[in-house]
Coordinates of C-alpha atoms in Angstrom, one line a residue:
X1 CA 24.0 -24.1 9.4
X2 CA 27.4 -25.6 9.0
X3 CA 30.2 -24.0 8.5
X4 CA 30.8 -24.4 4.6
X5 CA 27.4 -23.0 3.7
X6 CA 27.9 -20.0 6.4
X7 CA 31.4 -19.3 4.7
X8 CA 29.6 -19.3 1.2
X9 CA 27.0 -16.9 2.1
X10 CA 29.8 -14.5 4.0
X11 CA 31.8 -14.6 0.6
X12 CA 28.4 -13.7 -1.4
X13 CA 27.8 -11.0 1.3
X14 CA 31.1 -9.6 0.7
X15 CA 30.7 -9.5 -3.1
X16 CA 27.3 -7.9 -2.6
X17 CA 29.4 -5.3 -0.4
X18 CA 32.0 -4.7 -3.0
X19 CA 29.4 -4.1 -5.6
X20 CA 27.1 -1.9 -3.0
X21 CA 30.5 0.3 -2.0
X22 CA 31.3 1.0 -5.6
X23 CA 27.6 2.0 -6.5
X24 CA 27.6 4.1 -3.3
X25 CA 31.1 5.5 -3.9
X26 CA 30.2 6.3 -7.6
X27 CA 27.0 8.1 -6.5
X28 CA 28.9 10.2 -3.8
X29 CA 31.5 11.1 -6.3
X30 CA 29.0 12.1 -8.8
X31 CA 27.1 14.3 -6.1
X32 CA 30.2 15.5 -4.0
X33 CA 30.9 18.4 -6.4
X34 CA 27.3 19.9 -6.3
X35 CA 26.5 19.1 -2.6
X36 CA 28.0 19.2 0.8
X37 CA 30.0 16.1 1.6
X38 CA 27.6 14.8 4.5
X39 CA 24.4 15.4 2.0
X40 CA 26.1 13.7 -1.1
X41 CA 27.1 10.9 1.5
X42 CA 23.3 10.6 2.6
X43 CA 21.7 10.5 -0.7
X44 CA 24.2 8.0 -2.3
X45 CA 23.8 5.6 1.0
X46 CA 20.0 5.7 0.2
X47 CA 20.3 5.0 -3.4
X48 CA 22.7 1.9 -2.5
X49 CA 20.6 0.7 0.2
X50 CA 17.9 -0.2 -2.3
X51 CA 20.0 -2.1 -4.5
X52 CA 21.7 -3.5 -1.4
X53 CA 18.2 -4.9 -0.5
X54 CA 17.7 -7.0 -3.7
X55 CA 21.3 -8.0 -4.2
X56 CA 21.3 -9.4 -0.4
X57 CA 18.0 -11.1 -0.8
X58 CA 18.7 -12.7 -4.0
X59 CA 22.2 -13.4 -4.1
X60 CA 23.4 -13.6 -0.5
X61 CA 20.7 -15.1 1.3
X62 CA 18.9 -16.7 -1.8
X63 CA 15.5 -15.9 -0.4
X64 CA 12.5 -13.9 -1.9
X65 CA 12.1 -10.3 -1.3
X66 CA 8.8 -9.4 0.4
X67 CA 7.5 -6.1 1.4
X68 CA 8.0 -6.8 5.0
X69 CA 11.5 -7.4 4.6
X70 CA 11.7 -4.3 2.5
X71 CA 10.4 -2.2 5.1
X72 CA 12.3 -4.0 7.8
X73 CA 15.7 -3.6 5.9
X74 CA 16.4 -0.1 6.6
X75 CA 16.6 -1.2 10.2
X76 CA 19.6 -3.1 9.3
X77 CA 20.9 0.0 7.5
X78 CA 20.6 2.0 10.5
X79 CA 23.4 0.5 12.3
X80 CA 25.3 0.8 9.1
X81 CA 24.5 4.3 8.9
X82 CA 25.5 5.3 12.2
X83 CA 28.5 3.2 12.4
X84 CA 29.7 4.9 8.8
X85 CA 28.4 8.4 9.9
X86 CA 30.4 8.3 13.1
X87 CA 33.3 6.9 11.2
X88 CA 33.2 9.5 8.5
X89 CA 32.8 12.4 11.2
X90 CA 35.9 10.9 13.1
X91 CA 38.0 10.5 9.7
X92 CA 37.3 14.0 8.4
X93 CA 37.0 16.4 11.6
X94 CA 39.6 14.3 14.0
X95 CA 41.8 12.5 11.8
X96 CA 42.1 15.1 8.7
X97 CA 41.3 12.4 6.4
X98 CA 40.2 13.8 3.0
X99 CA 36.2 13.7 2.3
X100 CA 37.0 11.9 -1.1
X101 CA 38.6 8.8 0.8
X102 CA 37.1 8.9 4.6
X103 CA 33.6 7.4 3.4
X104 CA 35.4 4.5 1.7
X105 CA 37.1 3.6 4.9
X106 CA 34.1 4.4 7.3
X107 CA 32.2 1.8 4.9
X108 CA 34.8 -0.9 5.5
X109 CA 34.4 -0.4 9.1
X110 CA 31.0 -1.1 9.2
X111 CA 30.8 -4.3 7.4
X112 CA 30.6 -6.6 10.4
X113 CA 27.8 -4.8 12.0
X114 CA 25.9 -4.8 8.7
X115 CA 26.5 -8.6 8.0
X116 CA 25.0 -9.3 11.6
X117 CA 22.0 -7.3 11.4
X118 CA 21.2 -8.2 7.8
X119 CA 21.3 -11.9 8.6
X120 CA 18.8 -11.3 11.3
X121 CA 16.4 -9.4 9.0
X122 CA 16.7 -11.3 5.8
X123 CA 17.0 -15.0 6.9
X124 CA 13.8 -16.5 7.6
X125 CA 12.9 -18.0 10.8
X126 CA 15.7 -15.7 12.7
X127 CA 15.7 -12.3 14.5
X128 CA 13.4 -9.5 14.1
X129 CA 11.5 -11.2 11.3
X130 CA 10.6 -14.3 13.2
X131 CA 9.6 -12.2 16.3
X132 CA 7.5 -9.9 14.5
X133 CA 5.6 -12.9 12.6
X134 CA 5.4 -14.9 15.9
X135 CA 2.0 -13.9 17.2
X136 CA 0.4 -12.2 14.3
X137 CA 0.7 -14.5 11.4
X138 CA 3.7 -16.8 12.0
X139 CA 3.9 -20.2 11.1
X140 CA 4.7 -21.5 14.5
X141 CA 7.9 -22.9 13.3
X142 CA 9.8 -20.0 13.2
X143 CA 9.3 -19.2 9.8
X144 CA 7.5 -15.4 9.3
X145 CA 4.7 -16.3 7.0
X146 CA 4.7 -12.7 5.2
X147 CA 1.7 -12.2 3.3
X148 CA 3.1 -9.5 0.7
X149 CA 5.5 -11.0 -1.5
X150 CA 7.6 -9.2 -3.9
X151 CA 7.8 -10.9 -7.2
X152 CA 11.1 -10.0 -9.7
X153 CA 9.2 -7.1 -10.9
X154 CA 8.6 -5.6 -7.4
X155 CA 5.0 -6.4 -7.3
X156 CA 3.3 -8.5 -4.6
X157 CA 2.5 -12.3 -5.4
X158 CA 0.5 -14.9 -3.5
X159 CA 2.3 -17.9 -4.3
X160 CA 2.3 -19.0 -0.7
X161 CA 5.9 -19.3 -0.6
X162 CA 7.9 -18.5 2.8
X163 CA 10.6 -16.6 1.3
X164 CA 13.2 -19.2 1.5
X165 CA 13.4 -21.5 -1.4
X166 CA 14.8 -24.2 1.1
X167 CA 11.3 -24.2 3.2
X168 CA 8.5 -26.1 2.0
X169 CA 5.3 -24.2 0.4
X170 CA 2.8 -23.6 3.0
X171 CA -1.0 -23.8 2.3
X172 CA -3.2 -20.7 2.3
X173 CA -5.7 -22.1 4.7
X174 CA -6.0 -21.2 8.2
X175 CA -3.6 -22.5 10.6

């Protein structure tokens, strides 16, 4: 991938990250008065993760969501959650930062880790998706060949697409 498309994708990732952070932070602030800060943080994180998946597949990486990617996407967020959680605890307990601002700073610190892992999961033919599809349903050329596509309404479809608009349509026959 050349430098300009990578930069454009990184900028789209930043926009999605901003929207996701606002969603997360709004949920966190709404839950914070009613729950301990870490419980509010966890619930807000899970809620925003679902939105992040769809925004990243459609907008950032311009690929189609599939059930396989949806189920693998939390793996990208495990790193994010661990980095943010550790940052949150350190910022609150060791640095004395307030519980209202610390989650925001912890989220910013986790961005580079999230971008790298998300790219490996959501971009067809790279990283975990490719290795998972390799011996049991891969196309032989690095594409994953997911069987369970998600349509815009979240249901599966069987249009034979690879999940990336730039890839050719595969036939449904045997390899």
